[in-house]
Short mmCIF file of C-alpha atoms and ligand atoms in Angstrom, two decimals:
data_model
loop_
_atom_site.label_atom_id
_atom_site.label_comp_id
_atom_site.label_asym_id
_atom_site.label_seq_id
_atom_site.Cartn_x
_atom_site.Cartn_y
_atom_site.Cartn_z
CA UNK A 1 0.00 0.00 0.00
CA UNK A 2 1.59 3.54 -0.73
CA UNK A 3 1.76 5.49 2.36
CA UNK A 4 3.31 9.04 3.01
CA UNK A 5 6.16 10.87 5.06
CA UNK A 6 3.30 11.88 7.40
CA UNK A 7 6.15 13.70 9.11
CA UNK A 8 4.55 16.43 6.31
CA UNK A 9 1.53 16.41 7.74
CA UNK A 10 2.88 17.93 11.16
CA UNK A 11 3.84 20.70 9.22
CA UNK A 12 1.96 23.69 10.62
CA UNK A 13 0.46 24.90 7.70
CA UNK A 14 2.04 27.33 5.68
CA UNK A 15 0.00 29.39 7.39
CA UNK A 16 1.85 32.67 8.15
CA UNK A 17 2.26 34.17 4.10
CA UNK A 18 -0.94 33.00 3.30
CA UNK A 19 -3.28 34.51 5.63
CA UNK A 20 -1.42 37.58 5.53
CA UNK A 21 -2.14 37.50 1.50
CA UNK A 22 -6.10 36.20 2.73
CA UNK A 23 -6.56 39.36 5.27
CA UNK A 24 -5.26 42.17 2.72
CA UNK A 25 -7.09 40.76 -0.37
CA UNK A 26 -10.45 40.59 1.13
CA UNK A 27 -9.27 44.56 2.99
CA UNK A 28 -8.46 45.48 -0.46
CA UNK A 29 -12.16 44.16 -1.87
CA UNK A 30 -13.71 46.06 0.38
CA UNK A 31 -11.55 49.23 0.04
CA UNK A 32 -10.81 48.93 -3.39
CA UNK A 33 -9.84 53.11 -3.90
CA UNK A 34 -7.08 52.52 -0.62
CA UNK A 35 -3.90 52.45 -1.78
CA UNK A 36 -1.75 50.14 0.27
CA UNK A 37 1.73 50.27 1.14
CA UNK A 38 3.41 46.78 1.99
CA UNK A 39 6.45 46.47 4.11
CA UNK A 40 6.02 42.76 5.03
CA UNK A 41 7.56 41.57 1.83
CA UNK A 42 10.93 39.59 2.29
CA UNK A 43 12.18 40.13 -1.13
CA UNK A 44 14.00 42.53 -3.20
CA UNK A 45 12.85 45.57 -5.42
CA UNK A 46 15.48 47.12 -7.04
CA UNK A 47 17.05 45.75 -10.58
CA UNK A 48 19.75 44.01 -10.53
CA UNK A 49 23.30 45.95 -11.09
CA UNK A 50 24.33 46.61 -14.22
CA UNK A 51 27.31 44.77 -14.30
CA UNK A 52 25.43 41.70 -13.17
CA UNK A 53 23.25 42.63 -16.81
CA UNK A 54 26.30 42.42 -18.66
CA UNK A 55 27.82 39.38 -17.92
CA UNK A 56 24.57 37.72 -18.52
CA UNK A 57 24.32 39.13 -21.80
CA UNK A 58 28.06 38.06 -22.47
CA UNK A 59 27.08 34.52 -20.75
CA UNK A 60 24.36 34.06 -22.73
CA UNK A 61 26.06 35.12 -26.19
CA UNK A 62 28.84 32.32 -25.27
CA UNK A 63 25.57 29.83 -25.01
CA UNK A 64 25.11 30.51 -28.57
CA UNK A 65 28.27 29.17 -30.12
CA UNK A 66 29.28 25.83 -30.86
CA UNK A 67 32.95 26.95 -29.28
CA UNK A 68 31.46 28.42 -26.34
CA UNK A 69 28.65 26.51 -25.48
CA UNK A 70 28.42 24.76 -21.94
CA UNK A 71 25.97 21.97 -21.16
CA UNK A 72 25.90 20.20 -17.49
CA UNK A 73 28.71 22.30 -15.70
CA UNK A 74 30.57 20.83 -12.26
CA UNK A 75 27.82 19.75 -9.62
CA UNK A 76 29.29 21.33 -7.38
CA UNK A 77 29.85 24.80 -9.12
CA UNK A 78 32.42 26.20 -12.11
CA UNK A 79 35.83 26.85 -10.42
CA UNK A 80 35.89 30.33 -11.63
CA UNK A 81 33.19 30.99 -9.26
CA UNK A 82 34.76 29.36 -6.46
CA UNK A 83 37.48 30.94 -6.73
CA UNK A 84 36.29 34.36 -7.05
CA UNK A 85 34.15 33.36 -3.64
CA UNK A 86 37.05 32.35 -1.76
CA UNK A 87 39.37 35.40 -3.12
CA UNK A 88 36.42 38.05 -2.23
CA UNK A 89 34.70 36.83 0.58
CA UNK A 90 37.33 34.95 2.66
CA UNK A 91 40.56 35.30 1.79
CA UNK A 92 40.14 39.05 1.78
CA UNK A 93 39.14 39.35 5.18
CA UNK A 94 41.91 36.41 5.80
CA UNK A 95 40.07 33.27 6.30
CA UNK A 96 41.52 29.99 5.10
CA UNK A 97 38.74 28.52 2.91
CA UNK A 98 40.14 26.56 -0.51
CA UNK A 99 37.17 26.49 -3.28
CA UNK A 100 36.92 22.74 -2.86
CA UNK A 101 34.91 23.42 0.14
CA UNK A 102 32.84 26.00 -1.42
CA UNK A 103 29.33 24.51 -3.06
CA UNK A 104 27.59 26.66 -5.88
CA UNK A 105 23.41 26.39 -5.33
CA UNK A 106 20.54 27.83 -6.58
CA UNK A 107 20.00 29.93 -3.14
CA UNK A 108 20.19 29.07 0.38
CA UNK A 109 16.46 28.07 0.92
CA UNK A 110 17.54 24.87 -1.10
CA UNK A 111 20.70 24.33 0.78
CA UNK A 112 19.44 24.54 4.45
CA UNK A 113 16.39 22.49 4.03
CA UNK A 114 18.66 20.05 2.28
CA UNK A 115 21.66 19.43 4.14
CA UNK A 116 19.75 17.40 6.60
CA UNK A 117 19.68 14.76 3.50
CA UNK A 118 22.96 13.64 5.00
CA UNK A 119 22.54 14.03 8.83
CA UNK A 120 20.84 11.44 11.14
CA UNK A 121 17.26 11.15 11.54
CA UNK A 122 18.16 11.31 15.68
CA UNK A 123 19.94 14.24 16.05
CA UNK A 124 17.54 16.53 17.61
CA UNK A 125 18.03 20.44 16.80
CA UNK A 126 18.26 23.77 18.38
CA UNK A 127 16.76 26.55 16.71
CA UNK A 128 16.50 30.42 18.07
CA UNK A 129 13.25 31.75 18.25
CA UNK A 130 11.50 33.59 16.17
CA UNK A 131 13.33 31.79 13.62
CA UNK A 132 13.28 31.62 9.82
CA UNK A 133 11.02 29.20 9.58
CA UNK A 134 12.50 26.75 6.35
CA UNK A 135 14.64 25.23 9.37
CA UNK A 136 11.96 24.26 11.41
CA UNK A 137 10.03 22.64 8.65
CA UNK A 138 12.47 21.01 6.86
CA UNK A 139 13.78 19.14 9.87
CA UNK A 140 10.06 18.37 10.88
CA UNK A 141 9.85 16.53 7.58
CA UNK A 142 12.43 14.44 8.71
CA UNK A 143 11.11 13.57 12.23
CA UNK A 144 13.56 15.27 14.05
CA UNK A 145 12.72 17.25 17.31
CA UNK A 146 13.32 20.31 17.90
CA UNK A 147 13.58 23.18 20.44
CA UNK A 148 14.19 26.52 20.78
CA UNK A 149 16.09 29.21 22.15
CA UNK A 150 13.89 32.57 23.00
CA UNK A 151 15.02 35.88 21.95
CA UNK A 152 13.57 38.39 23.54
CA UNK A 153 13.66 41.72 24.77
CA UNK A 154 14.45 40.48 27.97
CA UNK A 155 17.77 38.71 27.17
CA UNK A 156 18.26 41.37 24.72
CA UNK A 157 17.27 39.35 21.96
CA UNK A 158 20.52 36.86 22.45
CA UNK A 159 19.70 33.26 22.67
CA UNK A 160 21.16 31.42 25.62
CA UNK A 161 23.05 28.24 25.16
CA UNK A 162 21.42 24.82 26.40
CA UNK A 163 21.36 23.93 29.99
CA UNK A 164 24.63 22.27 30.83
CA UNK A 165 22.51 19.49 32.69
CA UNK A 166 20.32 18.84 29.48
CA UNK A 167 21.58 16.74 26.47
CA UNK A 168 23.21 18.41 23.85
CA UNK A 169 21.47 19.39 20.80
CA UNK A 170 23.49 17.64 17.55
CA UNK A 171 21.95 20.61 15.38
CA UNK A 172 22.06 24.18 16.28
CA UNK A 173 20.95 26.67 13.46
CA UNK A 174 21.85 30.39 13.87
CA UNK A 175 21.18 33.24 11.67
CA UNK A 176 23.08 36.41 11.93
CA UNK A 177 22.57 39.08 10.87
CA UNK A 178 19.14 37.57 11.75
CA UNK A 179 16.09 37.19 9.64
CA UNK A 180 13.32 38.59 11.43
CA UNK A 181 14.49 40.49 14.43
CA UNK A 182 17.53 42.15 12.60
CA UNK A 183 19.86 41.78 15.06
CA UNK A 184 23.61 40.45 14.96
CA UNK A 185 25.46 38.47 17.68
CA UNK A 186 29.33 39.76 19.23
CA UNK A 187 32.62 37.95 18.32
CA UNK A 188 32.26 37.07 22.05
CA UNK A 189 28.63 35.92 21.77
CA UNK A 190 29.40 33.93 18.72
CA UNK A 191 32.52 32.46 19.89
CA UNK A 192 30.50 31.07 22.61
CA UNK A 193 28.11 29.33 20.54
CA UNK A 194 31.19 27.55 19.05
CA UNK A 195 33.46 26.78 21.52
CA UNK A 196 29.74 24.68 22.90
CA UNK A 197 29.96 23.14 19.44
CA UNK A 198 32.85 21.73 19.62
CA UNK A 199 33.00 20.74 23.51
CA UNK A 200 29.63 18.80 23.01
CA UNK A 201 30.32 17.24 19.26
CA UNK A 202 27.04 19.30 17.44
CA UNK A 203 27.16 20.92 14.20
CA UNK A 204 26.70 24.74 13.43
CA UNK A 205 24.22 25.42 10.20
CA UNK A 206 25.12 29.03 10.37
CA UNK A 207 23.10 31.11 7.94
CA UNK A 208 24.56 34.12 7.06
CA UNK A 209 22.49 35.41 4.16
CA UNK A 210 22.17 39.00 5.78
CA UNK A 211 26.05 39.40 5.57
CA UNK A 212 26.27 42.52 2.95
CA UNK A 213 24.17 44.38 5.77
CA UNK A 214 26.49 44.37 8.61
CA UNK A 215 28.12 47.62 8.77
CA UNK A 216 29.35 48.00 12.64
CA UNK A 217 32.57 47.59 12.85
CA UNK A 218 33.35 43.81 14.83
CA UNK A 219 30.28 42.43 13.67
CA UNK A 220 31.58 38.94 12.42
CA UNK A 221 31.07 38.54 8.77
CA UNK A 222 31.65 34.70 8.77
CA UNK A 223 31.21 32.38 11.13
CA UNK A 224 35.04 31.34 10.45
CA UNK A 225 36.23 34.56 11.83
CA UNK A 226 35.41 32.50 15.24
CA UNK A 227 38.22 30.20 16.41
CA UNK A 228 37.51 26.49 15.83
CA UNK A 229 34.37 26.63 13.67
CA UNK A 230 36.34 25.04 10.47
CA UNK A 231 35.73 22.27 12.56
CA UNK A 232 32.44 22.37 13.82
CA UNK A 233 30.33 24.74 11.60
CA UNK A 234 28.83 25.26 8.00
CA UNK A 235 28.09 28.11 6.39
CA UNK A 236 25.40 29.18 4.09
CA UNK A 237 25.44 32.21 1.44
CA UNK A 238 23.08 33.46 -0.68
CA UNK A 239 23.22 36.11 -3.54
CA UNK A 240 19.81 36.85 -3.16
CA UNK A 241 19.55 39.86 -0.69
CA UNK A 242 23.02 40.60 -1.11
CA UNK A 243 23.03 41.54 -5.16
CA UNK A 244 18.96 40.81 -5.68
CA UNK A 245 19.25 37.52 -7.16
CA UNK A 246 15.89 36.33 -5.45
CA UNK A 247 14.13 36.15 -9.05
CA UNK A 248 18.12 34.72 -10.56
CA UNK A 249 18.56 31.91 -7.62
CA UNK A 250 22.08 32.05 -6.85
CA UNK A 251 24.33 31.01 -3.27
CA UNK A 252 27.08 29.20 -2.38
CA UNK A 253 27.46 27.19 1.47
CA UNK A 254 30.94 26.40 2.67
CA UNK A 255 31.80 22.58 4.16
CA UNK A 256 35.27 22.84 5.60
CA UNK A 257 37.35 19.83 5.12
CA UNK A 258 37.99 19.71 9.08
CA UNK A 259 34.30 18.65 10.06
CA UNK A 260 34.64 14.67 10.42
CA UNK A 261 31.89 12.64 11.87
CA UNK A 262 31.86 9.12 13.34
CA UNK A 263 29.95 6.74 12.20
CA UNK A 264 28.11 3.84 13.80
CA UNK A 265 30.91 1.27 12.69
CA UNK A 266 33.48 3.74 14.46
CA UNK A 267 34.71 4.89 10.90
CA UNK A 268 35.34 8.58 10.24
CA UNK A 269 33.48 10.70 7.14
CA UNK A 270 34.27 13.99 6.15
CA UNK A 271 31.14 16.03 5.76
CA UNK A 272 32.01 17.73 2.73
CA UNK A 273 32.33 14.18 1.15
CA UNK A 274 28.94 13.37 1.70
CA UNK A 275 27.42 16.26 1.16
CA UNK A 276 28.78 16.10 -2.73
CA UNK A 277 27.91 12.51 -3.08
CA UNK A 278 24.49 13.88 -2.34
CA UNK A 279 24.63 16.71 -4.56
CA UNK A 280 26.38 15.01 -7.17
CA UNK A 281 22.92 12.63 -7.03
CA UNK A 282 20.24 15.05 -7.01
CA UNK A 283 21.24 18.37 -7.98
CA UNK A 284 22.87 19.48 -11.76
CA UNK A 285 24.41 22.55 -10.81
CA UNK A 286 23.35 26.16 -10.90
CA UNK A 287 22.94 27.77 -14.93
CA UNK A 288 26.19 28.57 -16.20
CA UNK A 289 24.89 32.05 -16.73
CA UNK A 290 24.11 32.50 -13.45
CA UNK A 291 27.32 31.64 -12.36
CA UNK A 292 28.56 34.04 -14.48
CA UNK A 293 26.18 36.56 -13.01
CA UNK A 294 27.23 36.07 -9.49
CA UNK A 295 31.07 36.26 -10.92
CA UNK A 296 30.87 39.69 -11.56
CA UNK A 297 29.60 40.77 -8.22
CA UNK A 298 33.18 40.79 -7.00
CA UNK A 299 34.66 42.80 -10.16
CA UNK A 300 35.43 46.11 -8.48
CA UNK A 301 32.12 47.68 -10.85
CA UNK A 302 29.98 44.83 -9.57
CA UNK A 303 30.92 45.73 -5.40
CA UNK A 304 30.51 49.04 -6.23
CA UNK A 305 27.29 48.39 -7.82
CA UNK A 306 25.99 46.22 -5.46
CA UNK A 307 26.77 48.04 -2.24
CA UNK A 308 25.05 51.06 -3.69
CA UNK A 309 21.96 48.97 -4.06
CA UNK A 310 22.42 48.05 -0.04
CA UNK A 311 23.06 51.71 0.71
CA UNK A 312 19.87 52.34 -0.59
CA UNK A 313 17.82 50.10 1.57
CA UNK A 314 19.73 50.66 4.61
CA UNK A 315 19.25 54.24 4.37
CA UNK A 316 14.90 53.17 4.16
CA UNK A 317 15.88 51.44 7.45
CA UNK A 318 17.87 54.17 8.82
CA UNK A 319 14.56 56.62 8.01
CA UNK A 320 12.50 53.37 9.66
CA UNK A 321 14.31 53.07 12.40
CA UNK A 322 14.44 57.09 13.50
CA UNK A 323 10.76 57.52 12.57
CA UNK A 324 9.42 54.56 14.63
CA UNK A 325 11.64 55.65 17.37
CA UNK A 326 10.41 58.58 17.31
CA UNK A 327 7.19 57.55 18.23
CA UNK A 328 8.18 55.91 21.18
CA UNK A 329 8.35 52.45 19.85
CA UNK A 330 11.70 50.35 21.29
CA UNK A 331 12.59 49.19 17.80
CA UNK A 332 15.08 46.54 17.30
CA UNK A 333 17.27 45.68 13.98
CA UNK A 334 17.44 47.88 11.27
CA UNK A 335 21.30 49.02 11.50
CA UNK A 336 23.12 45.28 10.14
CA UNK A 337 20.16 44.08 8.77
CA UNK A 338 17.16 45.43 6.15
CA UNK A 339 14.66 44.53 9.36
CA UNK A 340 13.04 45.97 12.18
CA UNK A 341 11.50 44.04 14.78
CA UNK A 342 8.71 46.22 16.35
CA UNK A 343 7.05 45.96 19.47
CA UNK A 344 3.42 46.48 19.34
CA UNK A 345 2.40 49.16 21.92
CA UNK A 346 -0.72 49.17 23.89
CA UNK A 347 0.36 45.30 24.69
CA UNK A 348 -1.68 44.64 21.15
CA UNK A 349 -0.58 41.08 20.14
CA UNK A 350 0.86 40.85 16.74
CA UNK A 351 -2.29 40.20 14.81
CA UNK A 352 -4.12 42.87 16.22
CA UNK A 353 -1.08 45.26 15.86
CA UNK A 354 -0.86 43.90 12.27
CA UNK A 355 -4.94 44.13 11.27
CA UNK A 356 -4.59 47.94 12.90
CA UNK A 357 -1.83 48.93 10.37
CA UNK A 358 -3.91 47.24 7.43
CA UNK A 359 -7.12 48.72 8.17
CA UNK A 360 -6.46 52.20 9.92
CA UNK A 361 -2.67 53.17 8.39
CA UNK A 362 -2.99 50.99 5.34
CA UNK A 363 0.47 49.40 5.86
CA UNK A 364 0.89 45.95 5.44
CA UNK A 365 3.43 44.39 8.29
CA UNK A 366 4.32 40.88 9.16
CA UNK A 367 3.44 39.60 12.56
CA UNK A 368 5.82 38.21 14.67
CA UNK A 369 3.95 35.54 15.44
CA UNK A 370 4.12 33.92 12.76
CA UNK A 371 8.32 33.12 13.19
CA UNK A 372 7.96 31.51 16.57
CA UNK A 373 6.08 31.79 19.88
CA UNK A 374 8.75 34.56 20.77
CA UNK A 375 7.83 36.68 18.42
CA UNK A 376 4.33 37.47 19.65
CA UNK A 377 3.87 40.62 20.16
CA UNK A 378 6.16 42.38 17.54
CA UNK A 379 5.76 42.71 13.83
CA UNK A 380 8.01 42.66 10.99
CA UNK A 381 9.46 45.44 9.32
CA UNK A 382 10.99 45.29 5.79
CA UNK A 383 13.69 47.98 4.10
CA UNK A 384 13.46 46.72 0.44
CA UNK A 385 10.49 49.10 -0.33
CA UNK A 386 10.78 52.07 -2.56
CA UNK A 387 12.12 55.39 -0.97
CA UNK A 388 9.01 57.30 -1.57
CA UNK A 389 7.09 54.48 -0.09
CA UNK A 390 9.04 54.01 2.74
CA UNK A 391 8.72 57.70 3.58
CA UNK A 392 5.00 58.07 3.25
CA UNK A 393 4.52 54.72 4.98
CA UNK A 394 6.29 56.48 8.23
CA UNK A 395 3.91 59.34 7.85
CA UNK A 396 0.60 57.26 8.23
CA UNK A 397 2.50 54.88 11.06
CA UNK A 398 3.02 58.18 12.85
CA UNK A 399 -0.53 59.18 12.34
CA UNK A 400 -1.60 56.19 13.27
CA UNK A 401 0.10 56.09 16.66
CA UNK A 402 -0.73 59.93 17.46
CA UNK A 403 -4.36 58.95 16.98
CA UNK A 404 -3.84 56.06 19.46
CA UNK A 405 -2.91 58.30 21.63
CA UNK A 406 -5.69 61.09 21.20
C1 LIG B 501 16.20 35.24 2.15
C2 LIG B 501 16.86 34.30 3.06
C3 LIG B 501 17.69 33.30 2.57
C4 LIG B 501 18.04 33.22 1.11
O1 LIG B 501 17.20 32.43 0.40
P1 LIG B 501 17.53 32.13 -1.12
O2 LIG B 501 17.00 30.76 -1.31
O3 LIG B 501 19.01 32.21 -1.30
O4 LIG B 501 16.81 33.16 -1.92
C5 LIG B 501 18.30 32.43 3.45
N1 LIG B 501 18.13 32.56 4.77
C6 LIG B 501 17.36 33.53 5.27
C7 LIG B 501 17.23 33.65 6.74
C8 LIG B 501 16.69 34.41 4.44
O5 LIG B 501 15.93 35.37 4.96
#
């Protein structure tokens, strides 16, 4: 008889996107003349960089040449990629990374809901909360339990590490800067989290899509700027909010060499060899003129380009950020990160606070709730809207909150 993973069916549904998409559609049938403005949105708006343009129009000219052609490219991602990877994103800020550890994807969504392909079914796995939530749900489709580590105002929105009486969680997933609250972690903080990696034997799935953000100074750009995580942590990149390739589908995550596991017959295995045994099985390898697309992001035009394009939203989160402040609100993210994490005042719970700003500001938000039990009580904030939208979106928030007041 067939019979299903019914490990899908304790999915919660996909609940969060979906009713916020139900609740502003039927608003927007009723108020058909209101003209919202949505800041919930996790993707990208502006085009992609010009230099980015160019080498796909060179890429794809080459596709159109029997000399220049390319078919079914490395699995695991053309060297010249790799390379350029390894020269601009870790060698340059001195981290010992060869491109042999570095895998080409089509975006990290695929990557970290994939990896646990090659883990055990028993490990059980840490996540922070609120939490991106393509962890959660790819590890509940494979049975695994899971907990979570609050972050909340009161702790200052920095997990805590497992009780030291309590077993040790084989999985620990971290996000920084993080997706929703916006906030980073210390070289201190983060050192922590691996030094209790590598004293209990778990792994690190450290997802550091949000890296092009940070601009504090000491904010660790890669979790290998920590001492001992070659041998204890992955690392996952994506192209997507750092040079707009959401539509494009383009990231790379790093397996160092030095992460060996034991198995049951007291054999070692390199992680990185597994993990391209199972992409050599089921994935093909990113387009070739994609590739070439995420090349030129580290020509000196292409940075340029590209942090331009970041400038812009941080500055929307800079104007986010002093507005809401302004107002009283104790906002959180916004200054390594293109999101703010706002309380909802008035002890509103993040639905409310949400179905407020949809009917009475005509904003659309994303609530907290949604990411995690933690996050109740806050909504998301986005900084990849339009200037002008960003702006006017501030005005009606304000008006909003004065009239709460009145
Ligand atoms: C957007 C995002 C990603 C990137 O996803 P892609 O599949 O590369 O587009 C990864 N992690 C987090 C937390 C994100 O918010």
């Amino acid at each position: 008889m067939l019979t299903l993973n019914e490990n899908f069916l304790q999915l919660r549904q996909n609940y969060l996107f979906a009713e916020i998409a139900r609740r502003v559609s039927a608003f927007q049938q009723e108020h058909p003349d209101v003209r919202l403005i949505r800041l919930g949105i996790g993707d990208v708006t502006r085009p992609l960089p010009p230099a980015v343009i160019a080498a796909l129009h060179q890429a794809v000219d080459e596709q159109a040449a029997a000399e220049t052609f390319r078919g079914y490219g490395p699995e695991q991602g053309y060297l010249f990629l790799r390379e350029a990877i390894v020269k601009g994103d870790y060698a340059s800020r001195g981290l010992d990374i060869s491109p042999d550890e570095v895998f080409v994807n089509d975006g990290a969504k695929s990557d970290t809901g994939n990896f646990t392909d090659i883990l055990g079914r028993d490990n059980s796995v840490l996540v922070t909360d609120p939490v991106y939530p393509v962890y959660v749900d790819s590890n509940t489709m494979a049975g695994r339990t899971i907990s979570y580590a609050p972050c909340l105002a009161s702790n200052g929105f920095v997990p805590a590490l497992p009780d030291a009486d309590g077993p040790a969680p084989e999985l620990i997933y971290l996000c920084y800067p993080n997706n929703p609250t916006g906030t980073t972690l210390t070289a201190p903080q983060l050192q922590q989290w691996v030094d209790y990696a590598l004293s209990h034997g778990s792994l690190l799935l450290f997802d550091s899509a949000y890296e092009a953000y940070i601009s504090t100074p000491g904010v660790p750009h890669s979790i290998y700027e920590l001492e001992g995580a070659r041998r204890c942590a992955v690392e996952f990149r994506s192209f997507s909010k750092t040079a707009g390739f959401t539509g494009l589908r383009c990231g790379y995550t790093v397996v160092p060499r030095d992460i060996v596991v034991t198995t049951s017959a007291g054999t070692t295995v390199p992680l990185a060899d597994l993990w391209r045994r199972r992409q050599s099985t089921k994935f093909n390898g990113t387009p070739y003129i994609v590739q070439r697309a995420a090349e030129s992001i580290y020509s000196p035009e292409g940075r340029a380009q590209v942090r331009a394009t970041i400038a812009y939203y941080m500055e929307n989160a800079r104007i986010m950020r002093e507005a809401l402040t302004s107002l009283g609100l104790e906002v959180c993210g916004g200054r390594d990160a293109p999101y703010l994490w706002v309380p909802a005042p008035q002890g509103m719970d993040s639905w409310t606070f949400f179905g407020r700003l949809l009917q009475e500001a005509h904003v659309v938000t994303t609530p907290g709730a949604g990411f995690g039990p933690s996050g109740e009580g806050y909504i998301r904030l986005t900084a990849f809207g339009d200037r002008s939208e960003t702006l006017e979106a501030m005005k009606r928030m304000a008006k909003w909150t004065e009239g709460l007041r009145g």
